[in-house]
Amino acid sequence: MIKLRTEVELPEFNLKMGYHHHSLMIGSCFAENIGNYLQERCLPVIVNPFGILYNPFSVADCLEQLMTQKKFEEDDLFFSNGLFNSFSHHGRFSGPDPGKVLSHINAEAAKALIHLKNATHLFVTFGTSWVFQLKESGKVVSNCHKLPAALFSHNRLSVEQITEIWIPLIGQLRINNPNLRIVFTVSPIRHLKDGAHENQLSKATLLLAIEALIANSGNDLISYFPSYEIVLDELRDYRFYATDMAHLSELATDYIREKFAGAILEQESQLIINEIDKLIQALKHKPFNPLEAGYISFIKAQHEKLDQLKIKYPFVDFNTLIRKFDEKILD
């Protein structure tokens, strides 16, 4: 048979994840996308407790601050454009009230720390090796928060700079949680603001750094999922990109999610997800008249199916899905 596309070989994961395992996902918007998909399907996953992070230094900084149990205070914030912000956090944590900002930041960190201590899997997605550093202090920031470009220097990390911080960090993660397995991936989303060639150099740096980390720690501890390669080799067409030609289309994202789930999820968990997917599709159904008796009966029937799943799979936390159905009924 003639092959019309290159299929990327997926790794064999020694330890699969599922509903019996806690996981933490940190990194770029690709990690966010996969993590939100798993959360929506009721898996015990924490996603980006500091918000979306793109570069290896910021991801490492997040994990270090979780393990040291840093409590953020008002001195860690700065005020700009009417909001209090943190250079360690994504803009979704910013707000006009510093007390609420700090409460949100510290609550998410506390929750993530408990999860990290009990997790079997840590998924790390690097987006770029380019970093922004404050000229005044040299600090690598996770987000510039729309401050003037003149305040920052813009540099590409080297493989050595990445491994120098990540090798001891991996050792510390293992001390805190000896059962932890780490899965790295490189985001297939292109950072074209740096230029097409510089984007390729950036991705290559990330790939080489991850390869060095695997060589240092071994395949039993660290794995690599080839999301970047799947897009380059299997999805070689602009129809798999969004209109900005940098982010992925919904079809491409769904394809990679399927590949990811098939490679790393336990068989039982895949079957449970299939059943939950049917309920999620029912929730997305938009009737002409939400108050019509037939639609209300339909939602109640789906709720009963969910109640049956609770009995069938008592180890799954269906609370988020239950609330969504309850809201539909109350509406």
Tab-separated table of C-alpha atoms in Angstrom:
chain	number	residue	atom	x	y	z
A	1	MET	CA	0.000	0.000	0.000
A	2	ILE	CA	1.281	3.471	-0.903
A	3	LYS	CA	1.860	5.700	2.133
A	4	LEU	CA	0.543	9.217	1.631
A	5	ARG	CA	1.818	10.638	4.920
A	6	THR	CA	4.543	10.117	7.484
A	7	GLU	CA	3.258	8.686	10.746
A	8	VAL	CA	5.180	9.658	13.859
A	9	GLU	CA	5.956	6.761	16.153
A	10	LEU	CA	4.574	7.301	19.640
A	11	PRO	CA	6.534	6.313	22.748
A	12	GLU	CA	5.629	3.419	25.009
A	13	PHE	CA	4.914	4.886	28.430
A	14	ASN	CA	5.917	2.596	31.286
A	15	LEU	CA	3.387	4.187	33.615
A	16	LYS	CA	0.033	5.142	32.131
A	17	MET	CA	-2.174	7.814	33.661
A	18	GLY	CA	-5.874	7.694	34.418
A	19	TYR	CA	-8.578	8.319	36.978
A	20	HIS	CA	-6.544	6.688	39.739
A	21	HIS	CA	-3.576	9.023	39.167
A	22	HIS	CA	-3.062	12.703	39.924
A	23	SER	CA	-1.317	14.763	37.260
A	24	LEU	CA	0.010	18.298	36.928
A	25	MET	CA	0.287	20.077	33.562
A	26	ILE	CA	2.462	23.151	33.224
A	27	GLY	CA	3.610	25.234	30.283
A	28	SER	CA	2.358	26.828	27.105
A	29	CYS	CA	-1.193	27.079	25.811
A	30	PHE	CA	-0.761	23.586	24.331
A	31	ALA	CA	-0.476	22.186	27.890
A	32	GLU	CA	-3.503	24.274	28.809
A	33	ASN	CA	-5.499	22.848	25.923
A	34	ILE	CA	-4.714	19.204	26.722
A	35	GLY	CA	-5.133	19.779	30.454
A	36	ASN	CA	-8.517	21.473	30.110
A	37	TYR	CA	-9.688	18.608	27.903
A	38	LEU	CA	-8.756	16.093	30.627
A	39	GLN	CA	-10.284	18.222	33.392
A	40	GLU	CA	-13.548	18.503	31.486
A	41	ARG	CA	-13.611	14.720	31.409
A	42	CYS	CA	-13.230	14.602	35.196
A	43	LEU	CA	-9.634	13.383	35.436
A	44	PRO	CA	-7.725	14.557	38.551
A	45	VAL	CA	-5.529	17.082	36.730
A	46	ILE	CA	-4.249	20.508	37.802
A	47	VAL	CA	-3.436	22.872	34.909
A	48	ASN	CA	-1.006	25.809	35.006
A	49	PRO	CA	-1.292	27.033	38.612
A	50	PHE	CA	0.656	30.184	37.578
A	51	GLY	CA	-1.186	30.535	34.274
A	52	ILE	CA	0.236	29.911	30.804
A	53	LEU	CA	4.051	29.830	30.794
A	54	TYR	CA	6.098	29.709	27.615
A	55	ASN	CA	9.798	29.399	28.399
A	56	PRO	CA	11.771	26.782	30.393
A	57	PHE	CA	12.991	29.290	33.009
A	58	SER	CA	9.478	30.435	33.910
A	59	VAL	CA	8.212	26.852	34.133
A	60	ALA	CA	11.147	25.968	36.397
A	61	ASP	CA	10.502	29.066	38.518
A	62	CYS	CA	6.878	27.986	38.990
A	63	LEU	CA	7.863	24.508	40.172
A	64	GLU	CA	10.582	25.851	42.479
A	65	GLN	CA	8.200	28.299	44.105
A	66	LEU	CA	5.633	25.550	44.590
A	67	MET	CA	8.177	23.275	46.289
A	68	THR	CA	9.511	26.063	48.540
A	69	GLN	CA	5.914	26.975	49.397
A	70	LYS	CA	6.522	30.632	48.606
A	71	LYS	CA	3.742	32.874	49.844
A	72	PHE	CA	3.306	35.817	47.500
A	73	GLU	CA	2.912	39.205	49.169
A	74	GLU	CA	2.128	42.709	47.955
A	75	ASP	CA	5.843	43.424	47.369
A	76	ASP	CA	5.769	40.706	44.686
A	77	LEU	CA	3.193	42.674	42.689
A	78	PHE	CA	3.508	45.784	40.565
A	79	PHE	CA	0.836	48.223	39.432
A	80	SER	CA	0.334	49.000	35.749
A	81	ASN	CA	-2.596	49.920	33.506
A	82	GLY	CA	-4.987	49.945	36.458
A	83	LEU	CA	-4.104	46.396	37.538
A	84	PHE	CA	-1.873	44.663	40.057
A	85	ASN	CA	0.301	42.076	38.280
A	86	SER	CA	2.952	39.470	39.017
A	87	PHE	CA	5.956	38.875	36.756
A	88	SER	CA	5.742	35.202	37.740
A	89	HIS	CA	2.123	34.832	36.636
A	90	HIS	CA	-0.059	35.068	33.575
A	91	GLY	CA	-2.406	38.017	33.167
A	92	ARG	CA	-5.413	35.977	34.225
A	93	PHE	CA	-4.272	36.526	37.838
A	94	SER	CA	-4.102	40.330	37.449
A	95	GLY	CA	-6.765	42.536	38.998
A	96	PRO	CA	-7.535	45.964	40.521
A	97	ASP	CA	-7.597	44.643	44.117
A	98	PRO	CA	-4.162	43.453	45.356
A	99	GLY	CA	-5.727	41.441	48.168
A	100	LYS	CA	-7.865	39.441	45.760
A	101	VAL	CA	-4.936	38.986	43.370
A	102	LEU	CA	-2.741	37.580	46.146
A	103	SER	CA	-5.553	35.413	47.489
A	104	HIS	CA	-6.055	33.895	44.029
A	105	ILE	CA	-2.312	33.376	43.467
A	106	ASN	CA	-1.669	31.739	46.844
A	107	ALA	CA	-4.798	29.572	46.765
A	108	GLU	CA	-3.886	28.130	43.360
A	109	ALA	CA	-0.309	27.501	44.502
A	110	ALA	CA	-1.415	25.709	47.682
A	111	LYS	CA	-3.759	23.470	45.718
A	112	ALA	CA	-1.077	22.697	43.129
A	113	LEU	CA	1.528	21.840	45.774
A	114	ILE	CA	-0.707	19.175	47.319
A	115	HIS	CA	-1.343	17.798	43.849
A	116	LEU	CA	2.380	17.794	42.974
A	117	LYS	CA	3.273	15.864	46.119
A	118	ASN	CA	0.800	13.116	45.170
A	119	ALA	CA	1.103	13.193	41.386
A	120	THR	CA	2.311	10.294	39.285
A	121	HIS	CA	2.779	12.493	36.206
A	122	LEU	CA	4.115	15.973	35.555
A	123	PHE	CA	3.553	17.171	31.989
A	124	VAL	CA	5.759	20.040	30.866
A	125	THR	CA	5.252	21.849	27.559
A	126	PHE	CA	7.933	24.283	26.422
A	127	GLY	CA	6.767	26.869	23.903
A	128	THR	CA	9.877	28.936	23.197
A	129	SER	CA	13.476	29.309	24.312
A	130	TRP	CA	13.228	33.084	23.911
A	131	VAL	CA	12.909	34.976	27.199
A	132	PHE	CA	12.229	38.537	28.281
A	133	GLN	CA	14.437	39.810	31.115
A	134	LEU	CA	13.962	42.959	33.151
A	135	LYS	CA	16.964	45.154	32.438
A	136	GLU	CA	16.877	46.543	35.966
A	137	SER	CA	17.114	43.198	37.785
A	138	GLY	CA	17.894	40.561	35.148
A	139	LYS	CA	14.808	38.583	36.188
A	140	VAL	CA	13.246	36.394	33.490
A	141	VAL	CA	9.554	37.254	33.435
A	142	SER	CA	6.694	34.913	32.625
A	143	ASN	CA	4.644	37.741	31.170
A	144	CYS	CA	5.499	41.341	30.212
A	145	HIS	CA	1.961	42.527	31.021
A	146	LYS	CA	2.093	45.073	28.158
A	147	LEU	CA	4.859	47.114	29.766
A	148	PRO	CA	7.136	49.140	27.430
A	149	ALA	CA	9.574	46.967	25.472
A	150	ALA	CA	12.434	49.265	26.526
A	151	LEU	CA	12.239	47.768	30.044
A	152	PHE	CA	13.241	44.315	28.789
A	153	SER	CA	16.046	42.561	26.990
A	154	HIS	CA	15.071	39.735	24.642
A	155	ASN	CA	17.389	36.713	24.524
A	156	ARG	CA	17.349	33.106	23.374
A	157	LEU	CA	18.380	30.566	26.002
A	158	SER	CA	21.052	28.006	25.174
A	159	VAL	CA	20.740	24.266	25.702
A	160	GLU	CA	23.272	24.546	28.535
A	161	GLN	CA	21.331	27.313	30.292
A	162	ILE	CA	18.179	25.203	30.228
A	163	THR	CA	19.817	21.994	31.463
A	164	GLU	CA	21.754	23.823	34.191
A	165	ILE	CA	18.507	24.809	35.881
A	166	TRP	CA	16.449	21.730	35.019
A	167	ILE	CA	18.843	18.924	36.037
A	168	PRO	CA	18.930	19.950	39.729
A	169	LEU	CA	15.222	20.831	39.575
A	170	ILE	CA	14.353	17.306	38.417
A	171	GLY	CA	16.433	15.943	41.290
A	172	GLN	CA	14.502	18.073	43.772
A	173	LEU	CA	11.173	17.026	42.265
A	174	ARG	CA	12.161	13.403	42.748
A	175	ILE	CA	13.127	14.015	46.385
A	176	ASN	CA	9.743	15.606	47.060
A	177	ASN	CA	7.876	12.878	45.175
A	178	PRO	CA	9.813	9.678	44.343
A	179	ASN	CA	6.842	8.322	42.337
A	180	LEU	CA	6.780	11.249	39.906
A	181	ARG	CA	7.274	10.677	36.180
A	182	ILE	CA	7.902	13.657	33.888
A	183	VAL	CA	6.652	13.928	30.319
A	184	PHE	CA	8.080	16.743	28.207
A	185	THR	CA	6.691	18.036	24.957
A	186	VAL	CA	7.429	20.993	22.684
A	187	SER	CA	4.468	23.080	21.618
A	188	PRO	CA	3.776	22.899	17.872
A	189	ILE	CA	2.504	26.491	17.966
A	190	ARG	CA	4.901	28.773	16.113
A	191	HIS	CA	6.221	31.974	17.675
A	192	LEU	CA	6.508	33.934	14.442
A	193	LYS	CA	7.028	37.307	16.125
A	194	ASP	CA	10.626	36.177	16.603
A	195	GLY	CA	10.896	35.390	12.883
A	196	ALA	CA	10.492	32.082	11.051
A	197	HIS	CA	14.169	31.135	11.268
A	198	GLU	CA	14.485	32.185	14.899
A	199	ASN	CA	11.376	30.154	15.724
A	200	GLN	CA	13.044	27.054	14.257
A	201	LEU	CA	16.238	27.714	16.228
A	202	SER	CA	14.141	28.196	19.354
A	203	LYS	CA	12.290	24.904	18.913
A	204	ALA	CA	15.536	23.095	18.106
A	205	THR	CA	17.062	24.418	21.347
A	206	LEU	CA	14.104	23.079	23.327
A	207	LEU	CA	14.313	19.678	21.637
A	208	LEU	CA	18.048	19.379	22.299
A	209	ALA	CA	17.599	20.437	25.926
A	210	ILE	CA	14.894	17.818	26.516
A	211	GLU	CA	17.086	15.182	24.867
A	212	ALA	CA	19.909	16.119	27.248
A	213	LEU	CA	17.574	15.887	30.265
A	214	ILE	CA	16.408	12.426	29.198
A	215	ALA	CA	20.023	11.313	28.703
A	216	ASN	CA	20.895	12.580	32.187
A	217	SER	CA	17.921	11.068	34.054
A	218	GLY	CA	16.958	8.050	31.945
A	219	ASN	CA	13.825	6.956	30.097
A	220	ASP	CA	12.293	5.441	33.233
A	221	LEU	CA	11.954	8.895	34.784
A	222	ILE	CA	11.532	11.206	31.782
A	223	SER	CA	9.598	10.694	28.557
A	224	TYR	CA	8.930	12.803	25.490
A	225	PHE	CA	5.638	13.117	23.619
A	226	PRO	CA	6.163	14.249	19.998
A	227	SER	CA	3.380	16.808	19.540
A	228	TYR	CA	5.739	19.099	17.603
A	229	GLU	CA	6.723	16.285	15.239
A	230	ILE	CA	3.123	15.176	14.695
A	231	VAL	CA	2.231	18.613	13.353
A	232	LEU	CA	5.368	18.906	11.202
A	233	ASP	CA	5.260	15.399	9.746
A	234	GLU	CA	1.656	14.208	9.867
A	235	LEU	CA	-0.263	17.479	9.519
A	236	ARG	CA	1.726	19.194	6.773
A	237	ASP	CA	-1.000	21.492	5.532
A	238	TYR	CA	-2.243	24.986	6.390
A	239	ARG	CA	-5.762	23.638	6.768
A	240	PHE	CA	-4.540	22.343	10.142
A	241	TYR	CA	-3.793	25.890	11.290
A	242	ALA	CA	-6.033	28.649	12.599
A	243	THR	CA	-6.503	31.859	10.628
A	244	ASP	CA	-3.336	33.398	12.162
A	245	MET	CA	-1.326	30.559	10.559
A	246	ALA	CA	0.550	30.049	13.845
A	247	HIS	CA	-1.934	28.373	16.206
A	248	LEU	CA	-3.529	25.030	15.441
A	249	SER	CA	-7.019	24.504	14.069
A	250	GLU	CA	-9.625	22.696	16.141
A	251	LEU	CA	-9.207	19.618	13.932
A	252	ALA	CA	-5.438	19.506	14.481
A	253	THR	CA	-5.828	19.980	18.232
A	254	ASP	CA	-8.393	17.171	18.399
A	255	TYR	CA	-6.057	14.911	16.405
A	256	ILE	CA	-3.115	15.460	18.762
A	257	ARG	CA	-5.366	14.994	21.802
A	258	GLU	CA	-6.487	11.643	20.418
A	259	LYS	CA	-2.867	10.626	19.855
A	260	PHE	CA	-1.950	11.733	23.362
A	261	ALA	CA	-4.867	9.919	24.996
A	262	GLY	CA	-4.204	6.742	23.041
A	263	ALA	CA	-0.539	6.715	24.037
A	264	ILE	CA	-0.668	7.576	27.717
A	265	LEU	CA	-4.152	6.875	29.112
A	266	GLU	CA	-5.061	3.541	30.651
A	267	GLN	CA	-7.539	1.493	28.642
A	268	GLU	CA	-10.214	1.761	31.347
A	269	SER	CA	-9.825	5.527	31.440
A	270	GLN	CA	-10.241	5.761	27.668
A	271	LEU	CA	-13.521	3.834	27.946
A	272	ILE	CA	-14.755	6.145	30.719
A	273	ILE	CA	-13.861	9.200	28.641
A	274	ASN	CA	-15.900	7.806	25.746
A	275	GLU	CA	-18.945	7.608	28.011
A	276	ILE	CA	-18.373	11.101	29.428
A	277	ASP	CA	-17.968	12.503	25.912
A	278	LYS	CA	-21.551	11.511	25.113
A	279	LEU	CA	-22.782	13.501	28.120
A	280	ILE	CA	-20.642	16.503	27.185
A	281	GLN	CA	-22.127	16.481	23.682
A	282	ALA	CA	-25.599	16.417	25.241
A	283	LEU	CA	-24.693	19.489	27.322
A	284	LYS	CA	-23.615	21.339	24.186
A	285	HIS	CA	-26.970	20.757	22.505
A	286	LYS	CA	-28.751	24.091	21.980
A	287	PRO	CA	-32.538	23.785	21.781
A	288	PHE	CA	-34.830	26.341	20.163
A	289	ASN	CA	-36.674	26.615	23.462
A	290	PRO	CA	-34.777	25.620	26.657
A	291	LEU	CA	-38.086	25.625	28.580
A	292	GLU	CA	-39.723	23.139	26.250
A	293	ALA	CA	-40.808	19.993	28.117
A	294	GLY	CA	-39.054	17.656	25.695
A	295	TYR	CA	-35.684	19.348	26.204
A	296	ILE	CA	-36.049	19.327	29.999
A	297	SER	CA	-36.850	15.605	29.845
A	298	PHE	CA	-33.802	15.084	27.629
A	299	ILE	CA	-31.490	16.814	30.136
A	300	LYS	CA	-32.994	14.878	33.049
A	301	ALA	CA	-32.424	11.622	31.147
A	302	GLN	CA	-28.771	12.570	30.635
A	303	HIS	CA	-28.519	13.400	34.341
A	304	GLU	CA	-29.799	9.909	35.148
A	305	LYS	CA	-27.103	8.426	32.890
A	306	LEU	CA	-24.553	10.452	34.845
A	307	ASP	CA	-25.943	9.084	38.111
A	308	GLN	CA	-25.462	5.574	36.713
A	309	LEU	CA	-21.848	6.376	35.825
A	310	LYS	CA	-21.281	7.534	39.422
A	311	ILE	CA	-22.347	4.104	40.632
A	312	LYS	CA	-20.358	2.293	37.952
A	313	TYR	CA	-17.180	4.324	38.548
A	314	PRO	CA	-17.194	5.447	42.213
A	315	PHE	CA	-13.511	6.494	41.994
A	316	VAL	CA	-14.293	9.274	39.472
A	317	ASP	CA	-15.131	12.776	40.720
A	318	PHE	CA	-18.137	13.773	38.587
A	319	ASN	CA	-18.987	16.879	40.633
A	320	THR	CA	-18.090	19.425	37.952
A	321	LEU	CA	-20.194	17.636	35.361
A	322	ILE	CA	-23.072	17.231	37.832
A	323	ARG	CA	-23.081	20.996	38.493
A	324	LYS	CA	-23.314	21.703	34.769
A	325	PHE	CA	-26.343	19.429	34.421
A	326	ASP	CA	-27.950	20.927	37.536
A	327	GLU	CA	-27.482	24.405	36.040
A	328	LYS	CA	-29.195	23.284	32.827
A	329	ILE	CA	-32.154	21.936	34.777
A	330	LEU	CA	-32.427	25.062	36.959
A	331	ASP	CA	-32.214	27.324	33.898
